[in-house]
Amino acid sequence: MSVTATNAACEASPSTTNCTTVVDTLNTGSMFTPICQRPGQLVVGSSYWVYGISSNGQTGWMAAWWMDYPDNRIPFLAICGNYNGTVAGTGWNVYTNALFSPGDMNDDGKNDLLGIKANGDLHVYYGSGNGSALFSNPSGGTRIGVGWGGFNKLF
């Protein structure tokens, strides 16, 4: 299975024919952090596609069916709305050990993103639910812990 890059046609309605540039191949043990979802081509009974970031730091679309959600959209994951693949921030490479979405950390109904920096600091980015400004604290997130550098994967 591959995560595929975005282009204008892919953004409008993700499909296996218009999201053609392979960004990253996901193998056993690879992680994919969903950011938002939107309807597109019907794949094995589900019309929803998920935009996210791979464990290699590359962004792209994946049919929701591949994420074991064959019954349509993923619960509690925001609809992309007018999201057009705009960069969600720069400097993600400082998160060398893990970057993932555990769900809603601050109980505001929006998915959040956690990352462990090389120095072991654990940071959270609080989701905004807004497709053009994905996080309410985008400038480096908020440090919520230290000493997490020994973990290379978090679930």
Short mmCIF file of N, CA and C in Angstrom, two decimals:
data_model
loop_
_atom_site.label_atom_id
_atom_site.label_comp_id
_atom_site.label_asym_id
_atom_site.label_seq_id
_atom_site.Cartn_x
_atom_site.Cartn_y
_atom_site.Cartn_z
N MET A 1 0.84 -1.17 0.00
CA MET A 1 0.00 0.00 0.00
C MET A 1 0.89 1.23 0.00
N SER A 2 0.47 2.27 -0.69
CA SER A 2 1.26 3.49 -0.77
C SER A 2 0.45 4.71 -0.38
N VAL A 3 1.11 5.66 0.24
CA VAL A 3 0.54 6.98 0.47
C VAL A 3 0.85 7.77 -0.79
N THR A 4 -0.13 8.51 -1.32
CA THR A 4 0.10 9.22 -2.57
C THR A 4 0.04 10.72 -2.38
N ALA A 5 0.87 11.41 -3.13
CA ALA A 5 1.02 12.86 -3.01
C ALA A 5 -0.21 13.59 -3.53
N THR A 6 -0.27 14.87 -3.24
CA THR A 6 -1.42 15.67 -3.63
C THR A 6 -1.14 16.46 -4.90
N ASN A 7 -2.20 16.75 -5.60
CA ASN A 7 -2.23 17.67 -6.73
C ASN A 7 -3.65 18.21 -6.77
N ALA A 8 -3.96 19.12 -7.66
CA ALA A 8 -5.28 19.78 -7.66
C ALA A 8 -6.42 18.77 -7.80
N ALA A 9 -6.29 17.82 -8.74
CA ALA A 9 -7.35 16.84 -8.95
C ALA A 9 -7.48 15.91 -7.74
N CYS A 10 -6.34 15.52 -7.19
CA CYS A 10 -6.34 14.64 -6.02
C CYS A 10 -6.99 15.35 -4.83
N GLU A 11 -6.69 16.62 -4.65
CA GLU A 11 -7.26 17.39 -3.54
C GLU A 11 -8.77 17.49 -3.66
N ALA A 12 -9.26 17.67 -4.89
CA ALA A 12 -10.70 17.85 -5.10
C ALA A 12 -11.47 16.57 -4.81
N SER A 13 -10.92 15.43 -5.20
CA SER A 13 -11.58 14.16 -4.99
C SER A 13 -10.55 13.05 -5.07
N PRO A 14 -9.96 12.66 -3.94
CA PRO A 14 -8.88 11.67 -3.96
C PRO A 14 -9.31 10.37 -4.61
N SER A 15 -8.43 9.80 -5.43
CA SER A 15 -8.69 8.53 -6.08
C SER A 15 -7.39 7.84 -6.44
N THR A 16 -7.51 6.59 -6.83
CA THR A 16 -6.32 5.84 -7.23
C THR A 16 -5.78 6.30 -8.57
N THR A 17 -6.58 7.04 -9.34
CA THR A 17 -6.11 7.50 -10.65
C THR A 17 -5.55 8.91 -10.63
N ASN A 18 -6.04 9.78 -9.74
CA ASN A 18 -5.53 11.17 -9.77
C ASN A 18 -4.59 11.49 -8.61
N CYS A 19 -4.36 10.57 -7.70
CA CYS A 19 -3.34 10.73 -6.65
C CYS A 19 -2.23 9.74 -7.00
N THR A 20 -1.45 10.08 -8.00
CA THR A 20 -0.58 9.08 -8.61
C THR A 20 0.87 9.09 -8.17
N THR A 21 1.36 10.16 -7.60
CA THR A 21 2.77 10.22 -7.25
C THR A 21 2.99 9.55 -5.91
N VAL A 22 3.74 8.45 -5.90
CA VAL A 22 3.99 7.74 -4.66
C VAL A 22 4.94 8.54 -3.79
N VAL A 23 4.54 8.79 -2.55
CA VAL A 23 5.37 9.53 -1.61
C VAL A 23 6.11 8.57 -0.70
N ASP A 24 5.43 7.55 -0.23
CA ASP A 24 6.03 6.65 0.74
C ASP A 24 5.27 5.33 0.70
N THR A 25 5.97 4.24 0.74
CA THR A 25 5.32 2.95 0.84
C THR A 25 5.30 2.54 2.30
N LEU A 26 4.12 2.18 2.79
CA LEU A 26 3.99 1.78 4.18
C LEU A 26 4.18 0.28 4.30
N ASN A 27 5.06 -0.12 5.15
CA ASN A 27 5.33 -1.53 5.40
C ASN A 27 4.93 -1.87 6.83
N THR A 28 4.98 -3.13 7.18
CA THR A 28 4.68 -3.53 8.55
C THR A 28 5.57 -2.74 9.50
N GLY A 29 4.97 -2.11 10.48
CA GLY A 29 5.72 -1.30 11.44
C GLY A 29 5.75 0.18 11.10
N SER A 30 5.41 0.54 9.85
CA SER A 30 5.34 1.95 9.49
C SER A 30 4.12 2.56 10.18
N MET A 31 4.20 3.85 10.45
CA MET A 31 3.07 4.54 11.07
C MET A 31 2.53 5.60 10.11
N PHE A 32 1.23 5.85 10.17
CA PHE A 32 0.57 6.88 9.40
C PHE A 32 -0.33 7.65 10.35
N THR A 33 -0.07 8.94 10.51
CA THR A 33 -0.86 9.77 11.43
C THR A 33 -1.89 10.55 10.63
N PRO A 34 -3.19 10.23 10.80
CA PRO A 34 -4.23 10.94 10.06
C PRO A 34 -4.36 12.39 10.53
N ILE A 35 -4.58 13.30 9.57
CA ILE A 35 -4.80 14.71 9.89
C ILE A 35 -6.26 15.07 9.64
N CYS A 36 -6.78 14.70 8.48
CA CYS A 36 -8.18 14.96 8.17
C CYS A 36 -8.62 13.98 7.09
N GLN A 37 -9.90 14.00 6.74
CA GLN A 37 -10.42 13.07 5.74
C GLN A 37 -11.45 13.77 4.86
N ARG A 38 -11.69 13.18 3.69
CA ARG A 38 -12.70 13.71 2.79
C ARG A 38 -13.17 12.61 1.85
N PRO A 39 -14.38 12.77 1.29
CA PRO A 39 -14.87 11.77 0.35
C PRO A 39 -14.10 11.84 -0.97
N GLY A 40 -14.01 10.70 -1.60
CA GLY A 40 -13.37 10.59 -2.91
C GLY A 40 -13.84 9.33 -3.58
N GLN A 41 -12.95 8.67 -4.30
CA GLN A 41 -13.28 7.44 -5.02
C GLN A 41 -13.70 6.35 -4.03
N LEU A 42 -14.72 5.60 -4.39
CA LEU A 42 -15.17 4.47 -3.60
C LEU A 42 -14.12 3.36 -3.68
N VAL A 43 -13.59 2.94 -2.55
CA VAL A 43 -12.60 1.86 -2.49
C VAL A 43 -13.11 0.82 -1.50
N VAL A 44 -13.42 -0.36 -2.00
CA VAL A 44 -13.91 -1.47 -1.19
C VAL A 44 -15.02 -1.02 -0.23
N GLY A 45 -16.01 -0.32 -0.75
CA GLY A 45 -17.16 0.07 0.03
C GLY A 45 -17.04 1.35 0.82
N SER A 46 -15.89 2.01 0.82
CA SER A 46 -15.72 3.27 1.55
C SER A 46 -15.30 4.37 0.59
N SER A 47 -15.98 5.51 0.68
CA SER A 47 -15.64 6.63 -0.20
C SER A 47 -14.70 7.63 0.49
N TYR A 48 -14.31 7.36 1.74
CA TYR A 48 -13.49 8.33 2.46
C TYR A 48 -11.99 8.06 2.27
N TRP A 49 -11.26 9.17 2.13
CA TRP A 49 -9.81 9.15 2.02
C TRP A 49 -9.24 9.97 3.16
N VAL A 50 -8.07 9.60 3.64
CA VAL A 50 -7.46 10.24 4.80
C VAL A 50 -6.16 10.91 4.37
N TYR A 51 -6.00 12.19 4.75
CA TYR A 51 -4.76 12.91 4.52
C TYR A 51 -3.95 12.85 5.80
N GLY A 52 -2.67 12.51 5.70
CA GLY A 52 -1.87 12.40 6.90
C GLY A 52 -0.39 12.43 6.62
N ILE A 53 0.37 12.08 7.65
CA ILE A 53 1.83 12.09 7.57
C ILE A 53 2.35 10.70 7.92
N SER A 54 3.31 10.22 7.14
CA SER A 54 3.88 8.90 7.39
C SER A 54 4.98 8.97 8.44
N SER A 55 5.41 7.82 8.89
CA SER A 55 6.48 7.78 9.88
C SER A 55 7.79 8.31 9.32
N ASN A 56 7.89 8.43 7.99
CA ASN A 56 9.06 9.04 7.37
C ASN A 56 8.91 10.54 7.17
N GLY A 57 7.80 11.11 7.67
CA GLY A 57 7.60 12.55 7.59
C GLY A 57 7.04 13.03 6.26
N GLN A 58 6.54 12.12 5.44
CA GLN A 58 5.98 12.51 4.15
C GLN A 58 4.46 12.55 4.25
N THR A 59 3.85 13.48 3.54
CA THR A 59 2.40 13.64 3.60
C THR A 59 1.75 13.10 2.33
N GLY A 60 0.50 12.70 2.47
CA GLY A 60 -0.24 12.20 1.32
C GLY A 60 -1.59 11.64 1.72
N TRP A 61 -2.28 11.04 0.75
CA TRP A 61 -3.64 10.51 0.93
C TRP A 61 -3.62 8.99 0.99
N MET A 62 -4.55 8.43 1.73
CA MET A 62 -4.71 6.99 1.82
C MET A 62 -6.21 6.69 1.89
N ALA A 63 -6.65 5.68 1.15
CA ALA A 63 -8.05 5.28 1.24
C ALA A 63 -8.33 4.79 2.66
N ALA A 64 -9.44 5.23 3.25
CA ALA A 64 -9.77 4.86 4.63
C ALA A 64 -9.85 3.34 4.79
N TRP A 65 -10.20 2.65 3.74
CA TRP A 65 -10.31 1.19 3.80
C TRP A 65 -9.00 0.55 4.25
N TRP A 66 -7.88 1.12 3.82
CA TRP A 66 -6.57 0.57 4.19
C TRP A 66 -6.28 0.72 5.67
N MET A 67 -7.02 1.58 6.34
CA MET A 67 -6.79 1.82 7.77
C MET A 67 -7.78 1.03 8.63
N ASP A 68 -8.37 -0.02 8.06
CA ASP A 68 -9.31 -0.88 8.77
C ASP A 68 -10.57 -0.16 9.21
N TYR A 69 -11.00 0.82 8.42
CA TYR A 69 -12.28 1.48 8.65
C TYR A 69 -13.13 1.30 7.40
N PRO A 70 -13.61 0.07 7.16
CA PRO A 70 -14.32 -0.19 5.90
C PRO A 70 -15.72 0.40 5.84
N ASP A 71 -16.22 0.92 6.95
CA ASP A 71 -17.61 1.38 6.99
C ASP A 71 -17.75 2.89 6.86
N ASN A 72 -16.96 3.50 6.02
CA ASN A 72 -17.03 4.92 5.72
C ASN A 72 -16.02 5.72 6.53
N ARG A 73 -16.40 6.90 6.99
CA ARG A 73 -15.41 7.81 7.58
C ARG A 73 -14.94 7.36 8.95
N ILE A 74 -13.72 7.77 9.28
CA ILE A 74 -13.12 7.44 10.56
C ILE A 74 -13.77 8.31 11.64
N PRO A 75 -14.27 7.70 12.70
CA PRO A 75 -14.93 8.49 13.75
C PRO A 75 -13.99 9.52 14.37
N PHE A 76 -14.52 10.70 14.62
CA PHE A 76 -13.83 11.79 15.32
C PHE A 76 -12.67 12.41 14.55
N LEU A 77 -12.46 12.04 13.29
CA LEU A 77 -11.40 12.66 12.49
C LEU A 77 -12.05 13.75 11.64
N ALA A 78 -11.50 14.96 11.70
CA ALA A 78 -12.09 16.12 11.03
C ALA A 78 -12.17 15.92 9.52
N ILE A 79 -13.20 16.52 8.93
CA ILE A 79 -13.33 16.57 7.47
C ILE A 79 -12.36 17.64 6.97
N CYS A 80 -11.65 17.36 5.89
CA CYS A 80 -10.64 18.29 5.39
C CYS A 80 -11.22 19.62 4.95
N GLY A 81 -12.48 19.69 4.61
CA GLY A 81 -13.06 20.96 4.17
C GLY A 81 -12.33 21.49 2.96
N ASN A 82 -11.81 22.69 3.05
CA ASN A 82 -11.07 23.29 1.95
C ASN A 82 -9.59 23.00 2.02
N TYR A 83 -9.21 22.04 2.81
CA TYR A 83 -7.80 21.69 2.96
C TYR A 83 -7.22 21.33 1.60
N ASN A 84 -6.12 21.93 1.24
CA ASN A 84 -5.58 21.73 -0.10
C ASN A 84 -4.13 21.27 -0.08
N GLY A 85 -3.74 20.61 0.98
CA GLY A 85 -2.38 20.12 1.05
C GLY A 85 -1.39 21.17 1.51
N THR A 86 -1.86 22.29 2.00
CA THR A 86 -0.98 23.34 2.51
C THR A 86 -0.11 22.77 3.62
N VAL A 87 1.13 23.18 3.66
CA VAL A 87 2.06 22.69 4.66
C VAL A 87 1.50 22.94 6.06
N ALA A 88 1.52 21.91 6.89
CA ALA A 88 1.00 22.01 8.26
C ALA A 88 2.04 22.58 9.21
N GLY A 89 3.17 22.95 8.70
CA GLY A 89 4.24 23.51 9.51
C GLY A 89 5.59 23.05 8.97
N THR A 90 6.62 23.67 9.43
CA THR A 90 7.96 23.26 9.01
C THR A 90 8.75 22.83 10.24
N GLY A 91 9.83 22.14 10.01
CA GLY A 91 10.68 21.73 11.12
C GLY A 91 10.25 20.44 11.80
N TRP A 92 9.39 19.63 11.15
CA TRP A 92 8.95 18.38 11.76
C TRP A 92 10.11 17.41 11.96
N ASN A 93 11.23 17.64 11.29
CA ASN A 93 12.37 16.73 11.41
C ASN A 93 12.99 16.77 12.81
N VAL A 94 12.61 17.73 13.66
CA VAL A 94 13.13 17.74 15.03
C VAL A 94 12.50 16.61 15.86
N TYR A 95 11.42 16.02 15.35
CA TYR A 95 10.78 14.91 16.04
C TYR A 95 11.36 13.61 15.48
N THR A 96 12.48 13.21 16.04
CA THR A 96 13.22 12.08 15.50
C THR A 96 12.72 10.73 15.99
N ASN A 97 12.05 10.68 17.11
CA ASN A 97 11.67 9.38 17.68
C ASN A 97 10.24 8.98 17.37
N ALA A 98 9.30 9.88 17.41
CA ALA A 98 7.91 9.53 17.17
C ALA A 98 7.10 10.78 16.87
N LEU A 99 6.11 10.62 16.02
CA LEU A 99 5.14 11.67 15.71
C LEU A 99 3.84 10.95 15.43
N PHE A 100 2.82 11.19 16.23
CA PHE A 100 1.58 10.44 16.06
C PHE A 100 0.40 11.20 16.65
N SER A 101 -0.80 10.74 16.28
CA SER A 101 -2.02 11.36 16.78
C SER A 101 -2.73 10.38 17.71
N PRO A 102 -2.77 10.69 19.01
CA PRO A 102 -3.43 9.80 19.97
C PRO A 102 -4.93 10.03 20.07
N GLY A 103 -5.44 11.05 19.37
CA GLY A 103 -6.83 11.44 19.50
C GLY A 103 -6.93 12.81 20.13
N ASP A 104 -7.94 13.01 20.96
CA ASP A 104 -8.21 14.31 21.57
C ASP A 104 -7.59 14.37 22.96
N MET A 105 -6.48 15.09 23.09
CA MET A 105 -5.76 15.18 24.37
C MET A 105 -6.36 16.19 25.34
N ASN A 106 -7.01 17.23 24.84
CA ASN A 106 -7.51 18.28 25.73
C ASN A 106 -9.05 18.35 25.77
N ASP A 107 -9.69 17.30 25.28
CA ASP A 107 -11.15 17.16 25.39
C ASP A 107 -11.92 18.31 24.75
N ASP A 108 -11.41 18.80 23.60
CA ASP A 108 -12.14 19.85 22.89
C ASP A 108 -12.83 19.32 21.63
N GLY A 109 -12.78 17.99 21.44
CA GLY A 109 -13.44 17.39 20.30
C GLY A 109 -12.62 17.39 19.02
N LYS A 110 -11.36 17.80 19.09
CA LYS A 110 -10.50 17.85 17.90
C LYS A 110 -9.25 17.01 18.14
N ASN A 111 -8.81 16.30 17.09
CA ASN A 111 -7.63 15.45 17.22
C ASN A 111 -6.37 16.28 17.39
N ASP A 112 -5.46 15.78 18.19
CA ASP A 112 -4.21 16.45 18.49
C ASP A 112 -3.04 15.60 17.98
N LEU A 113 -1.84 16.17 17.97
CA LEU A 113 -0.65 15.50 17.47
C LEU A 113 0.43 15.55 18.53
N LEU A 114 1.08 14.41 18.79
CA LEU A 114 2.17 14.33 19.75
C LEU A 114 3.48 14.04 19.02
N GLY A 115 4.58 14.57 19.54
CA GLY A 115 5.88 14.30 18.96
C GLY A 115 6.95 14.30 20.03
N ILE A 116 7.96 13.43 19.83
CA ILE A 116 9.10 13.36 20.74
C ILE A 116 10.31 13.93 20.01
N LYS A 117 10.91 14.97 20.58
CA LYS A 117 12.10 15.57 19.99
C LYS A 117 13.34 14.74 20.34
N ALA A 118 14.42 15.00 19.64
CA ALA A 118 15.67 14.25 19.85
C ALA A 118 16.16 14.35 21.29
N ASN A 119 15.87 15.46 21.96
CA ASN A 119 16.32 15.63 23.35
C ASN A 119 15.40 14.93 24.35
N GLY A 120 14.35 14.26 23.87
CA GLY A 120 13.44 13.52 24.73
C GLY A 120 12.23 14.29 25.20
N ASP A 121 12.10 15.56 24.81
CA ASP A 121 10.92 16.35 25.19
C ASP A 121 9.70 15.88 24.40
N LEU A 122 8.57 15.72 25.09
CA LEU A 122 7.31 15.34 24.48
C LEU A 122 6.48 16.61 24.27
N HIS A 123 6.07 16.87 23.04
CA HIS A 123 5.28 18.06 22.71
C HIS A 123 3.93 17.65 22.15
N VAL A 124 2.93 18.49 22.40
CA VAL A 124 1.60 18.28 21.84
C VAL A 124 1.22 19.50 21.00
N TYR A 125 0.61 19.22 19.85
CA TYR A 125 0.01 20.26 19.01
C TYR A 125 -1.49 20.04 19.09
N TYR A 126 -2.21 21.04 19.58
CA TYR A 126 -3.66 20.91 19.75
C TYR A 126 -4.36 21.22 18.43
N GLY A 127 -5.15 20.24 17.96
CA GLY A 127 -5.88 20.42 16.71
C GLY A 127 -6.89 21.54 16.80
N SER A 128 -7.04 22.27 15.70
CA SER A 128 -7.98 23.39 15.68
C SER A 128 -9.29 23.04 15.00
N GLY A 129 -9.29 21.95 14.21
CA GLY A 129 -10.47 21.61 13.42
C GLY A 129 -10.62 22.47 12.19
N ASN A 130 -9.63 23.31 11.92
CA ASN A 130 -9.64 24.23 10.79
C ASN A 130 -8.66 23.72 9.75
N GLY A 131 -9.13 23.47 8.52
CA GLY A 131 -8.28 22.93 7.47
C GLY A 131 -7.14 23.81 7.03
N SER A 132 -7.21 25.11 7.27
CA SER A 132 -6.12 25.99 6.83
C SER A 132 -5.16 26.34 7.96
N ALA A 133 -5.57 26.17 9.20
CA ALA A 133 -4.70 26.39 10.36
C ALA A 133 -4.92 25.20 11.28
N LEU A 134 -4.16 24.13 11.04
CA LEU A 134 -4.46 22.85 11.67
C LEU A 134 -4.29 22.82 13.19
N PHE A 135 -3.43 23.67 13.74
CA PHE A 135 -3.15 23.60 15.17
C PHE A 135 -3.39 24.94 15.85
N SER A 136 -3.88 24.91 17.08
CA SER A 136 -4.11 26.15 17.81
C SER A 136 -2.82 26.65 18.46
N ASN A 137 -1.79 25.82 18.53
CA ASN A 137 -0.49 26.21 19.09
C ASN A 137 0.63 25.77 18.14
N PRO A 138 0.69 26.33 16.92
CA PRO A 138 1.58 25.81 15.88
C PRO A 138 3.07 26.07 16.09
N SER A 139 3.46 27.03 16.86
CA SER A 139 4.88 27.41 16.98
C SER A 139 5.60 26.52 17.98
N GLY A 140 5.93 25.31 17.55
CA GLY A 140 6.67 24.40 18.41
C GLY A 140 5.82 23.55 19.33
N GLY A 141 4.51 23.71 19.28
CA GLY A 141 3.65 22.94 20.16
C GLY A 141 3.85 23.33 21.61
N THR A 142 3.36 22.49 22.52
CA THR A 142 3.47 22.73 23.94
C THR A 142 4.19 21.55 24.58
N ARG A 143 5.28 21.81 25.28
CA ARG A 143 6.01 20.72 25.94
C ARG A 143 5.18 20.22 27.11
N ILE A 144 4.93 18.90 27.12
CA ILE A 144 4.12 18.31 28.18
C ILE A 144 4.87 17.22 28.94
N GLY A 145 6.12 16.96 28.55
CA GLY A 145 6.88 15.94 29.26
C GLY A 145 8.34 15.93 28.83
N VAL A 146 9.18 15.29 29.62
CA VAL A 146 10.60 15.16 29.31
C VAL A 146 10.99 13.69 29.54
N GLY A 147 12.13 13.30 28.99
CA GLY A 147 12.63 11.95 29.20
C GLY A 147 12.00 10.88 28.34
N TRP A 148 11.38 11.27 27.23
CA TRP A 148 10.71 10.32 26.35
C TRP A 148 11.62 9.82 25.23
N GLY A 149 12.88 10.23 25.22
CA GLY A 149 13.79 9.89 24.12
C GLY A 149 14.08 8.42 23.94
N GLY A 150 13.81 7.59 24.92
CA GLY A 150 14.06 6.16 24.81
C GLY A 150 13.02 5.42 23.99
N PHE A 151 11.92 6.10 23.65
CA PHE A 151 10.86 5.46 22.88
C PHE A 151 11.02 5.81 21.41
N ASN A 152 10.98 4.78 20.54
CA ASN A 152 11.02 5.06 19.12
C ASN A 152 9.67 4.88 18.46
N LYS A 153 8.69 4.35 19.20
CA LYS A 153 7.31 4.23 18.71
C LYS A 153 6.38 4.39 19.89
N LEU A 154 5.29 5.06 19.66
CA LEU A 154 4.25 5.20 20.68
C LEU A 154 2.91 4.89 20.03
N PHE A 155 2.07 4.18 20.74
CA PHE A 155 0.74 3.85 20.21
C PHE A 155 -0.30 4.21 21.23
#
